[in-house]
Short mmCIF file of C-alpha atoms in Angstrom, two decimals:
data_model
loop_
_atom_site.label_atom_id
_atom_site.label_comp_id
_atom_site.label_asym_id
_atom_site.label_seq_id
_atom_site.Cartn_x
_atom_site.Cartn_y
_atom_site.Cartn_z
CA UNK A 1 58.09 32.42 -94.56
CA UNK A 2 56.76 29.65 -92.30
CA UNK A 3 54.42 26.88 -93.40
CA UNK A 4 52.22 24.27 -91.70
CA UNK A 5 51.88 20.52 -92.05
CA UNK A 6 48.57 19.03 -90.96
CA UNK A 7 49.21 15.46 -89.71
CA UNK A 8 47.72 12.46 -88.00
CA UNK A 9 49.23 8.99 -87.85
CA UNK A 10 49.92 5.77 -85.92
CA UNK A 11 52.60 3.22 -85.09
CA UNK A 12 53.15 -0.21 -83.59
CA UNK A 13 55.68 -1.95 -81.36
CA UNK A 14 58.19 -4.66 -82.23
CA UNK A 15 61.58 -6.26 -81.36
CA UNK A 16 64.10 -4.90 -78.87
CA UNK A 17 67.39 -4.27 -80.61
CA UNK A 18 69.58 -7.27 -81.45
CA UNK A 19 73.21 -6.50 -80.81
CA UNK A 20 74.82 -9.24 -82.91
CA UNK A 21 73.49 -10.97 -86.04
CA UNK A 22 75.19 -13.47 -88.36
CA UNK A 23 73.61 -15.74 -90.91
CA UNK A 24 74.26 -17.96 -93.84
CA UNK A 25 71.66 -19.33 -96.27
CA UNK A 26 71.69 -21.67 -99.25
CA UNK A 27 70.56 -20.45 -102.66
CA UNK A 28 67.31 -21.51 -104.33
CA UNK A 29 63.60 -20.95 -103.75
CA UNK A 30 62.47 -19.57 -100.41
CA UNK A 31 59.40 -19.23 -98.19
CA UNK A 32 58.64 -17.41 -94.93
CA UNK A 33 57.99 -19.16 -91.61
CA UNK A 34 57.14 -17.50 -88.29
CA UNK A 35 59.17 -19.13 -85.50
CA UNK A 36 58.58 -18.69 -81.76
CA UNK A 37 60.76 -20.06 -78.96
CA UNK A 38 59.66 -20.66 -75.38
CA UNK A 39 61.44 -21.72 -72.18
CA UNK A 40 58.80 -20.63 -69.70
CA UNK A 41 58.19 -22.96 -66.78
CA UNK A 42 55.51 -22.87 -64.13
CA UNK A 43 56.29 -20.07 -61.69
CA UNK A 44 57.10 -22.37 -58.81
CA UNK A 45 59.91 -24.00 -60.81
CA UNK A 46 61.69 -20.86 -62.10
CA UNK A 47 64.37 -19.20 -60.04
CA UNK A 48 67.14 -16.62 -60.47
CA UNK A 49 66.65 -16.29 -64.22
CA UNK A 50 67.18 -19.97 -65.07
CA UNK A 51 64.52 -19.64 -67.78
CA UNK A 52 66.38 -16.97 -69.79
CA UNK A 53 68.89 -16.91 -72.64
CA UNK A 54 71.20 -14.26 -74.08
CA UNK A 55 72.37 -15.90 -77.31
CA UNK A 56 70.78 -18.15 -79.95
CA UNK A 57 71.89 -20.06 -83.01
CA UNK A 58 69.34 -21.51 -85.47
CA UNK A 59 70.39 -24.36 -87.79
CA UNK A 60 67.95 -25.35 -90.54
CA UNK A 61 68.60 -28.71 -92.21
CA UNK A 62 67.31 -30.74 -95.14
CA UNK A 63 65.91 -34.27 -94.84
CA UNK A 64 69.41 -35.64 -95.42
CA UNK A 65 70.91 -33.44 -92.70
CA UNK A 66 72.60 -30.92 -94.98
CA UNK A 67 72.84 -27.33 -93.77
CA UNK A 68 70.40 -25.03 -95.62
CA UNK A 69 70.56 -21.94 -93.35
CA UNK A 70 72.22 -20.86 -90.10
CA UNK A 71 71.48 -17.71 -88.09
CA UNK A 72 73.21 -16.39 -84.93
CA UNK A 73 71.49 -13.96 -82.55
CA UNK A 74 72.89 -12.26 -79.44
CA UNK A 75 71.17 -9.72 -77.19
CA UNK A 76 70.95 -8.10 -73.76
CA UNK A 77 69.19 -8.47 -71.43
CA UNK A 78 68.18 -12.14 -71.41
CA UNK A 79 64.66 -13.27 -72.30
CA UNK A 80 62.52 -16.40 -72.03
CA UNK A 81 60.77 -16.10 -75.41
CA UNK A 82 61.82 -15.11 -78.91
CA UNK A 83 59.90 -14.59 -82.15
CA UNK A 84 61.14 -13.99 -85.68
CA UNK A 85 59.97 -14.45 -89.26
CA UNK A 86 62.61 -16.40 -91.21
CA UNK A 87 62.98 -16.50 -94.97
CA UNK A 88 63.98 -20.15 -95.44
CA UNK A 89 65.13 -22.26 -98.38
CA UNK A 90 62.32 -24.51 -99.58
CA UNK A 91 64.35 -27.63 -98.80
CA UNK A 92 64.67 -26.80 -95.05
CA UNK A 93 62.66 -29.43 -93.14
CA UNK A 94 63.96 -29.37 -89.54
CA UNK A 95 65.60 -26.93 -87.18
CA UNK A 96 67.93 -27.24 -84.21
CA UNK A 97 68.26 -24.25 -81.87
CA UNK A 98 70.98 -23.79 -79.25
CA UNK A 99 70.54 -21.12 -76.57
CA UNK A 100 73.31 -19.64 -74.39
CA UNK A 101 75.97 -21.24 -76.58
CA UNK A 102 78.39 -18.40 -75.80
CA UNK A 103 78.71 -19.48 -72.17
CA UNK A 104 79.37 -23.20 -72.71
CA UNK A 105 82.56 -23.30 -74.77
CA UNK A 106 80.64 -23.70 -78.03
CA UNK A 107 81.25 -20.29 -79.63
CA UNK A 108 84.68 -21.30 -80.92
CA UNK A 109 83.44 -24.62 -82.39
CA UNK A 110 80.13 -23.62 -84.00
CA UNK A 111 80.26 -22.59 -87.66
CA UNK A 112 77.65 -21.39 -90.14
CA UNK A 113 78.14 -24.42 -92.41
CA UNK A 114 77.80 -27.36 -89.99
CA UNK A 115 75.55 -30.25 -91.03
CA UNK A 116 73.25 -32.12 -88.62
CA UNK A 117 75.74 -34.85 -87.71
CA UNK A 118 78.56 -32.38 -87.12
CA UNK A 119 76.34 -30.26 -84.87
CA UNK A 120 74.91 -33.06 -82.74
CA UNK A 121 78.33 -34.70 -82.29
CA UNK A 122 79.69 -31.60 -80.58
CA UNK A 123 80.52 -31.76 -76.88
CA UNK A 124 79.72 -28.72 -74.75
CA UNK A 125 81.83 -28.04 -71.67
CA UNK A 126 81.37 -25.84 -68.64
CA UNK A 127 84.63 -25.35 -66.80
CA UNK A 128 83.40 -22.46 -64.65
CA UNK A 129 80.40 -22.28 -62.39
CA UNK A 130 76.91 -22.67 -63.88
CA UNK A 131 75.09 -19.32 -63.76
CA UNK A 132 71.26 -19.50 -63.68
CA UNK A 133 70.80 -17.03 -66.55
CA UNK A 134 73.42 -18.71 -68.75
CA UNK A 135 72.24 -22.31 -68.84
CA UNK A 136 72.73 -24.18 -72.12
CA UNK A 137 69.44 -25.04 -73.85
CA UNK A 138 68.52 -27.06 -76.93
CA UNK A 139 65.44 -27.41 -79.13
CA UNK A 140 64.52 -29.35 -82.27
CA UNK A 141 61.40 -29.26 -84.44
CA UNK A 142 60.00 -30.03 -87.89
CA UNK A 143 59.77 -26.95 -90.10
CA UNK A 144 56.38 -26.44 -91.84
CA UNK A 145 56.15 -25.33 -95.46
CA UNK A 146 54.44 -22.11 -94.34
CA UNK A 147 52.73 -20.50 -91.36
CA UNK A 148 54.04 -20.63 -87.81
CA UNK A 149 55.87 -23.06 -85.56
CA UNK A 150 56.76 -23.22 -81.87
CA UNK A 151 60.06 -24.64 -80.57
CA UNK A 152 60.26 -25.64 -76.93
CA UNK A 153 63.77 -25.25 -75.56
CA UNK A 154 64.91 -27.68 -72.88
CA UNK A 155 67.75 -27.04 -70.46
CA UNK A 156 70.77 -29.27 -70.90
CA UNK A 157 71.33 -29.27 -67.14
CA UNK A 158 69.68 -30.71 -64.06
CA UNK A 159 69.03 -28.50 -61.05
CA UNK A 160 69.57 -29.84 -57.53
CA UNK A 161 67.89 -27.93 -54.70
CA UNK A 162 69.11 -29.13 -51.29
CA UNK A 163 66.79 -28.58 -48.32
CA UNK A 164 68.14 -29.54 -44.89
CA UNK A 165 65.84 -30.14 -41.93
CA UNK A 166 66.40 -31.59 -38.47
CA UNK A 167 64.42 -34.01 -36.36
CA UNK A 168 62.67 -32.65 -33.29
CA UNK A 169 65.24 -34.50 -31.17
CA UNK A 170 68.14 -32.74 -32.93
CA UNK A 171 66.88 -29.14 -33.07
CA UNK A 172 64.97 -28.83 -29.79
CA UNK A 173 66.99 -26.64 -27.42
CA UNK A 174 69.92 -26.42 -29.85
CA UNK A 175 71.16 -24.01 -32.51
CA UNK A 176 71.78 -26.01 -35.68
CA UNK A 177 73.35 -24.38 -38.75
CA UNK A 178 74.32 -25.67 -42.19
CA UNK A 179 77.89 -24.58 -42.78
CA UNK A 180 78.46 -26.18 -46.19
CA UNK A 181 76.92 -28.46 -48.79
CA UNK A 182 79.01 -30.16 -51.47
CA UNK A 183 78.00 -32.06 -54.59
CA UNK A 184 80.40 -34.80 -55.66
CA UNK A 185 80.08 -35.66 -59.33
CA UNK A 186 78.90 -32.39 -60.90
CA UNK A 187 79.11 -33.13 -64.65
CA UNK A 188 80.93 -30.55 -66.79
CA UNK A 189 80.43 -31.87 -70.34
CA UNK A 190 77.45 -33.03 -72.38
CA UNK A 191 76.44 -34.15 -75.87
CA UNK A 192 74.38 -31.90 -78.14
CA UNK A 193 72.06 -34.71 -79.26
CA UNK A 194 68.37 -33.74 -78.81
CA UNK A 195 66.30 -35.92 -76.50
CA UNK A 196 67.45 -37.84 -73.43
CA UNK A 197 70.82 -38.83 -74.85
CA UNK A 198 73.50 -40.49 -72.78
CA UNK A 199 76.68 -38.98 -71.43
CA UNK A 200 79.91 -38.27 -73.35
CA UNK A 201 82.35 -41.16 -73.53
CA UNK A 202 84.95 -39.21 -71.56
CA UNK A 203 82.93 -37.87 -68.66
CA UNK A 204 84.37 -34.85 -66.84
CA UNK A 205 83.21 -34.24 -63.27
CA UNK A 206 84.24 -32.22 -60.25
CA UNK A 207 83.21 -31.69 -56.64
CA UNK A 208 81.37 -28.44 -56.08
CA UNK A 209 81.29 -26.84 -52.60
CA UNK A 210 78.87 -24.22 -51.27
CA UNK A 211 80.28 -23.11 -47.92
CA UNK A 212 79.88 -20.41 -45.26
CA UNK A 213 76.12 -20.74 -45.67
CA UNK A 214 74.96 -19.95 -42.10
CA UNK A 215 71.62 -21.64 -42.90
CA UNK A 216 69.47 -22.34 -39.82
CA UNK A 217 68.06 -25.87 -39.61
CA UNK A 218 64.45 -26.28 -38.48
CA UNK A 219 62.00 -29.13 -38.37
CA UNK A 220 60.57 -30.18 -41.70
CA UNK A 221 57.23 -28.43 -42.40
CA UNK A 222 54.14 -30.37 -43.36
CA UNK A 223 54.57 -29.16 -46.96
CA UNK A 224 57.73 -27.99 -48.67
CA UNK A 225 56.64 -25.35 -51.18
CA UNK A 226 58.55 -23.09 -53.54
CA UNK A 227 58.55 -20.44 -50.81
CA UNK A 228 60.90 -22.60 -48.70
CA UNK A 229 64.44 -21.47 -49.56
CA UNK A 230 66.94 -24.33 -50.08
CA UNK A 231 70.21 -24.44 -48.18
CA UNK A 232 72.12 -24.79 -51.47
CA UNK A 233 71.46 -25.08 -55.21
CA UNK A 234 73.58 -26.78 -57.86
CA UNK A 235 73.43 -27.16 -61.64
CA UNK A 236 74.98 -30.09 -63.49
CA UNK A 237 75.00 -31.51 -66.99
CA UNK A 238 73.32 -34.87 -67.35
CA UNK A 239 74.43 -37.93 -65.39
CA UNK A 240 72.71 -40.96 -66.92
CA UNK A 241 74.78 -44.15 -66.53
CA UNK A 242 73.67 -47.57 -67.68
CA UNK A 243 71.48 -49.49 -65.22
CA UNK A 244 73.42 -50.96 -62.32
CA UNK A 245 76.55 -48.86 -62.90
CA UNK A 246 75.97 -45.95 -60.56
CA UNK A 247 79.17 -46.20 -58.56
CA UNK A 248 79.93 -42.56 -59.45
CA UNK A 249 76.41 -41.30 -58.83
CA UNK A 250 76.22 -37.69 -57.58
CA UNK A 251 76.52 -37.51 -53.82
CA UNK A 252 75.80 -34.75 -51.31
CA UNK A 253 77.78 -33.99 -48.17
CA UNK A 254 76.24 -31.70 -45.55
CA UNK A 255 78.36 -30.17 -42.78
CA UNK A 256 76.40 -28.92 -39.75
CA UNK A 257 77.26 -26.86 -36.72
CA UNK A 258 75.32 -28.14 -33.69
CA UNK A 259 75.95 -25.80 -30.76
CA UNK A 260 79.54 -25.35 -31.93
CA UNK A 261 80.19 -29.03 -32.69
CA UNK A 262 80.70 -30.13 -36.31
CA UNK A 263 78.53 -32.91 -37.75
CA UNK A 264 79.03 -34.32 -41.26
CA UNK A 265 76.39 -36.35 -43.09
CA UNK A 266 76.52 -37.84 -46.63
CA UNK A 267 73.77 -39.08 -48.92
CA UNK A 268 73.22 -40.01 -52.59
CA UNK A 269 70.72 -38.29 -54.85
CA UNK A 270 68.55 -41.30 -55.65
CA UNK A 271 64.88 -42.17 -55.37
CA UNK A 272 62.41 -44.78 -56.60
CA UNK A 273 62.17 -43.13 -60.03
CA UNK A 274 65.95 -42.88 -60.42
CA UNK A 275 67.47 -45.74 -58.39
CA UNK A 276 70.81 -45.35 -60.19
CA UNK A 277 71.14 -41.77 -59.06
CA UNK A 278 70.49 -40.11 -62.42
CA UNK A 279 70.50 -36.37 -63.05
CA UNK A 280 68.52 -35.92 -66.26
CA UNK A 281 68.53 -32.75 -68.33
CA UNK A 282 65.64 -30.29 -67.91
CA UNK A 283 64.81 -31.82 -64.52
CA UNK A 284 64.73 -30.40 -61.00
CA UNK A 285 65.75 -32.60 -58.08
CA UNK A 286 64.41 -31.25 -54.80
CA UNK A 287 66.42 -33.06 -52.15
CA UNK A 288 64.73 -33.11 -48.74
CA UNK A 289 67.39 -34.19 -46.24
CA UNK A 290 66.39 -34.71 -42.62
CA UNK A 291 69.32 -34.90 -40.19
CA UNK A 292 69.17 -36.73 -36.89
CA UNK A 293 71.80 -37.45 -34.29
CA UNK A 294 72.62 -40.87 -35.74
CA UNK A 295 72.44 -40.19 -39.45
CA UNK A 296 70.42 -38.66 -42.29
CA UNK A 297 67.32 -39.68 -44.26
CA UNK A 298 66.64 -38.34 -47.75
CA UNK A 299 63.67 -38.09 -50.09
CA UNK A 300 63.83 -36.58 -53.57
CA UNK A 301 61.04 -34.85 -55.48
CA UNK A 302 61.64 -35.02 -59.23
CA UNK A 303 60.13 -32.08 -61.13
CA UNK A 304 60.17 -30.97 -64.75
CA UNK A 305 61.04 -27.49 -65.90
CA UNK A 306 57.76 -27.61 -67.74
CA UNK A 307 57.46 -25.62 -70.95
CA UNK A 308 54.31 -24.02 -72.32
CA UNK A 309 53.27 -23.18 -75.85
CA UNK A 310 53.58 -19.54 -76.80
CA UNK A 311 50.32 -17.63 -76.58
CA UNK A 312 49.95 -16.68 -80.25
CA UNK A 313 46.73 -14.82 -80.98
CA UNK A 314 46.43 -14.09 -84.68
CA UNK A 315 42.97 -12.51 -84.50
CA UNK A 316 41.11 -10.84 -87.36
CA UNK A 317 43.45 -8.49 -89.18
CA UNK A 318 40.60 -6.08 -89.96
CA UNK A 319 39.62 -5.71 -86.29
CA UNK A 320 43.06 -5.65 -84.68
CA UNK A 321 42.91 -3.49 -81.57
CA UNK A 322 45.04 -0.43 -80.93
CA UNK A 323 45.59 1.98 -78.09
CA UNK A 324 46.64 5.49 -79.04
CA UNK A 325 48.97 7.09 -76.54
CA UNK A 326 49.58 10.80 -75.87
CA UNK A 327 50.60 13.08 -78.73
CA UNK A 328 53.57 15.37 -78.14
CA UNK A 329 53.73 18.29 -78.60
CA UNK A 330 49.98 18.95 -78.11
CA UNK A 331 47.68 19.93 -80.96
CA UNK A 332 47.30 23.59 -81.86
CA UNK A 333 45.14 25.91 -83.95
CA UNK A 334 41.71 25.04 -85.38
CA UNK A 335 42.01 21.43 -84.29
CA UNK A 336 44.94 20.97 -86.64
CA UNK A 337 48.32 19.57 -85.71
CA UNK A 338 50.97 22.02 -86.80
CA UNK A 339 54.47 21.35 -88.07
CA UNK A 340 56.75 24.24 -88.99
CA UNK A 341 59.20 23.90 -91.88
CA UNK A 342 61.98 26.45 -91.45
CA UNK A 343 63.58 25.98 -94.87
CA UNK A 344 66.84 25.11 -93.13
CA UNK A 345 68.00 21.48 -93.55
CA UNK A 346 67.71 19.53 -90.33
CA UNK A 347 65.65 22.20 -88.58
CA UNK A 348 62.12 20.98 -89.37
CA UNK A 349 60.01 20.63 -86.21
CA UNK A 350 57.61 17.68 -86.21
CA UNK A 351 54.78 16.19 -84.20
CA UNK A 352 55.32 12.80 -82.51
CA UNK A 353 52.52 10.32 -81.89
CA UNK A 354 52.73 7.27 -79.65
CA UNK A 355 50.88 4.01 -80.35
CA UNK A 356 50.59 0.43 -79.11
CA UNK A 357 49.55 -2.55 -81.16
CA UNK A 358 48.09 -5.55 -79.33
CA UNK A 359 47.29 -7.92 -82.22
CA UNK A 360 47.88 -9.81 -84.38
CA UNK A 361 51.12 -11.08 -82.86
CA UNK A 362 53.83 -12.28 -85.22
CA UNK A 363 52.64 -10.39 -88.29
CA UNK A 364 54.84 -8.31 -90.58
CA UNK A 365 54.02 -4.61 -90.75
CA UNK A 366 54.65 -1.94 -93.33
CA UNK A 367 54.14 1.84 -93.06
CA UNK A 368 53.79 3.72 -96.33
CA UNK A 369 53.00 7.19 -97.73
CA UNK A 370 51.09 7.57 -100.99
CA UNK A 371 53.08 10.73 -101.82
CA UNK A 372 56.73 10.07 -101.04
CA UNK A 373 57.90 13.02 -103.11
CA UNK A 374 56.64 15.80 -100.84
CA UNK A 375 56.58 13.82 -97.56
CA UNK A 376 58.85 11.33 -95.76
CA UNK A 377 59.25 9.47 -92.49
CA UNK A 378 61.74 11.40 -90.41
CA UNK A 379 62.34 8.74 -87.77
CA UNK A 380 60.90 5.60 -86.27
CA UNK A 381 61.67 4.78 -82.65
CA UNK A 382 60.60 2.59 -79.75
CA UNK A 383 62.21 -0.75 -80.50
CA UNK A 384 61.19 -1.32 -84.11
CA UNK A 385 63.20 -3.81 -86.12
CA UNK A 386 62.43 -6.03 -89.09
CA UNK A 387 58.75 -5.01 -89.03
CA UNK A 388 57.59 -7.90 -86.82
CA UNK A 389 54.82 -7.42 -84.25
CA UNK A 390 55.37 -8.98 -80.80
CA UNK A 391 53.74 -8.63 -77.40
CA UNK A 392 55.14 -6.88 -74.36
CA UNK A 393 56.59 -3.86 -76.15
CA UNK A 394 56.58 -0.25 -75.03
CA UNK A 395 54.85 2.64 -76.83
CA UNK A 396 56.70 3.74 -79.94
CA UNK A 397 56.48 6.76 -82.21
CA UNK A 398 56.85 7.74 -85.81
CA UNK A 399 57.48 11.22 -87.29
CA UNK A 400 56.45 12.53 -90.70
CA UNK A 401 57.95 15.62 -92.31
CA UNK A 402 57.57 17.72 -95.45
CA UNK A 403 60.56 17.31 -97.74
CA UNK A 404 60.50 20.86 -99.17
CA UNK A 405 59.12 24.36 -98.48
CA UNK A 406 55.46 24.89 -99.30
CA UNK A 407 54.42 25.16 -102.93
CA UNK A 408 51.10 24.59 -104.69
CA UNK A 409 50.71 21.57 -106.96
CA UNK A 410 48.12 20.66 -109.61
CA UNK A 411 45.49 18.00 -108.89
CA UNK A 412 44.00 15.48 -111.33
CA UNK A 413 41.53 18.09 -112.60
CA UNK A 414 44.29 20.61 -113.28
CA UNK A 415 43.39 22.76 -110.29
CA UNK A 416 45.98 24.21 -107.86
CA UNK A 417 45.96 22.49 -104.46
CA UNK A 418 48.03 21.87 -101.35
CA UNK A 419 50.49 18.96 -101.32
CA UNK A 420 49.00 15.94 -99.50
CA UNK A 421 49.64 12.29 -98.81
CA UNK A 422 47.96 9.39 -97.05
CA UNK A 423 49.61 7.33 -94.33
CA UNK A 424 48.73 3.62 -94.47
CA UNK A 425 49.78 0.83 -92.08
CA UNK A 426 49.49 -2.68 -93.51
CA UNK A 427 49.97 -6.08 -91.87
CA UNK A 428 50.80 -9.47 -93.28
CA UNK A 429 49.99 -12.64 -91.34
CA UNK A 430 52.68 -15.31 -91.13
CA UNK A 431 52.21 -17.70 -94.03
CA UNK A 432 50.36 -15.15 -96.14
CA UNK A 433 51.74 -13.26 -99.13
CA UNK A 434 49.21 -10.42 -98.93
CA UNK A 435 49.36 -7.20 -96.95
CA UNK A 436 46.04 -5.79 -95.70
CA UNK A 437 45.42 -2.18 -94.67
CA UNK A 438 44.65 -1.85 -90.96
CA UNK A 439 41.72 0.02 -89.47
CA UNK A 440 43.82 2.81 -87.94
CA UNK A 441 41.44 5.80 -88.05
CA UNK A 442 37.93 4.55 -87.19
CA UNK A 443 36.90 8.00 -85.90
CA UNK A 444 37.85 9.66 -89.24
CA UNK A 445 40.08 12.19 -87.51
CA UNK A 446 41.65 15.20 -89.26
CA UNK A 447 39.14 15.18 -92.10
CA UNK A 448 39.90 11.67 -93.34
CA UNK A 449 37.09 9.93 -95.25
CA UNK A 450 38.73 6.47 -95.01
CA UNK A 451 39.19 4.69 -91.63
CA UNK A 452 42.27 2.90 -93.02
CA UNK A 453 44.31 6.09 -93.59
CA UNK A 454 45.42 9.36 -92.10
CA UNK A 455 45.48 12.29 -94.52
CA UNK A 456 48.46 14.61 -94.24
CA UNK A 457 48.26 18.06 -95.85
CA UNK A 458 50.91 20.76 -96.14
CA UNK A 459 49.36 24.21 -96.03
CA UNK A 460 50.63 27.73 -96.43
CA UNK A 461 50.54 29.65 -93.18
#
């Protein structure tokens, strides 16, 4: 005998899967805090993924600097934002976040139990080349007692974009190419102290060469915009010597080919704002070098990798908006959606329904069935983890199945009836302890009398 299940339902979208998770927490009372991270810069300042991270470690500390919780996260691909609801010990008052720690020789030195002083006294090193999507980042913030907080991550490196132009006298009637650009004094180690801290006591530097560039030199345009490609780009940890002690200041050497003849020109990265040749963390140095027959002149634009607050729209939980995607397979028979139970374990065929949720971002969600004896969720898919709502997700689906072959049951009045349940989706705002039922069925589809539920009935067929 075959039987039918009459269903309607909805879902929402959340985190992409996290591949590696480790955490340690202190005992005692706890509360929940919604945390969002952001590294986004204005579009003109972002290049080659240097606003993304692939690993995170969160350290939550007490007022005295003791470790109250530590959480490691690792994922692919990289991202420029991250959101999570943390259950934190009540004594946690500040947080330090390190991004891309796996690529900067920190993975072997970080532990779950480090206190604030131990963490900030660490020295990160970068013996290999700096990759744009693996730049070390650091953030620190005060943790509220409840609600939500935003942490702005700053890059622990400076970026040096080298543009090479030629005077009209040099380039007219000649073919001028940049063959190589080298940076003397690229810094390979840095402290983990938040803010504009100084350099490690034992500074480690090297000369970095970008060669075989074949970059054609032209006259400098009236405006150098982000669309103008630099001849070379370097990343370096911070170089911030005491005033008047810039004898080792980073220096650029440009090698040109002028109609087959080699020309070498050298200049320091210094300007009126940084007369000692500093390379400060989270800063872009756009070097505009103009070469002439007798030498080179340089100007430096100093830009921030500016961060922005996350766009967190909590909205009204009772009027959160939803878009219902296509249902597969299509509906059939008397406007009812049919599921066949074949009485063979694992062979039940179910309807799938796709949904998007657009608000409120950062809330916790919970899907429930009022009758979990005769019905169950078969599967949930589409990037759902930890029940946290975020933006930018793809449509997801949920499947509901009958747990046994059809049989009549007795209702509250003692009358025989079909098994039924109600599907409810509830959301909890960050900082709130209450879940509220969402308005998921405003058109009262499938015979429902309540816009907050979908009624699911198993019928004999």
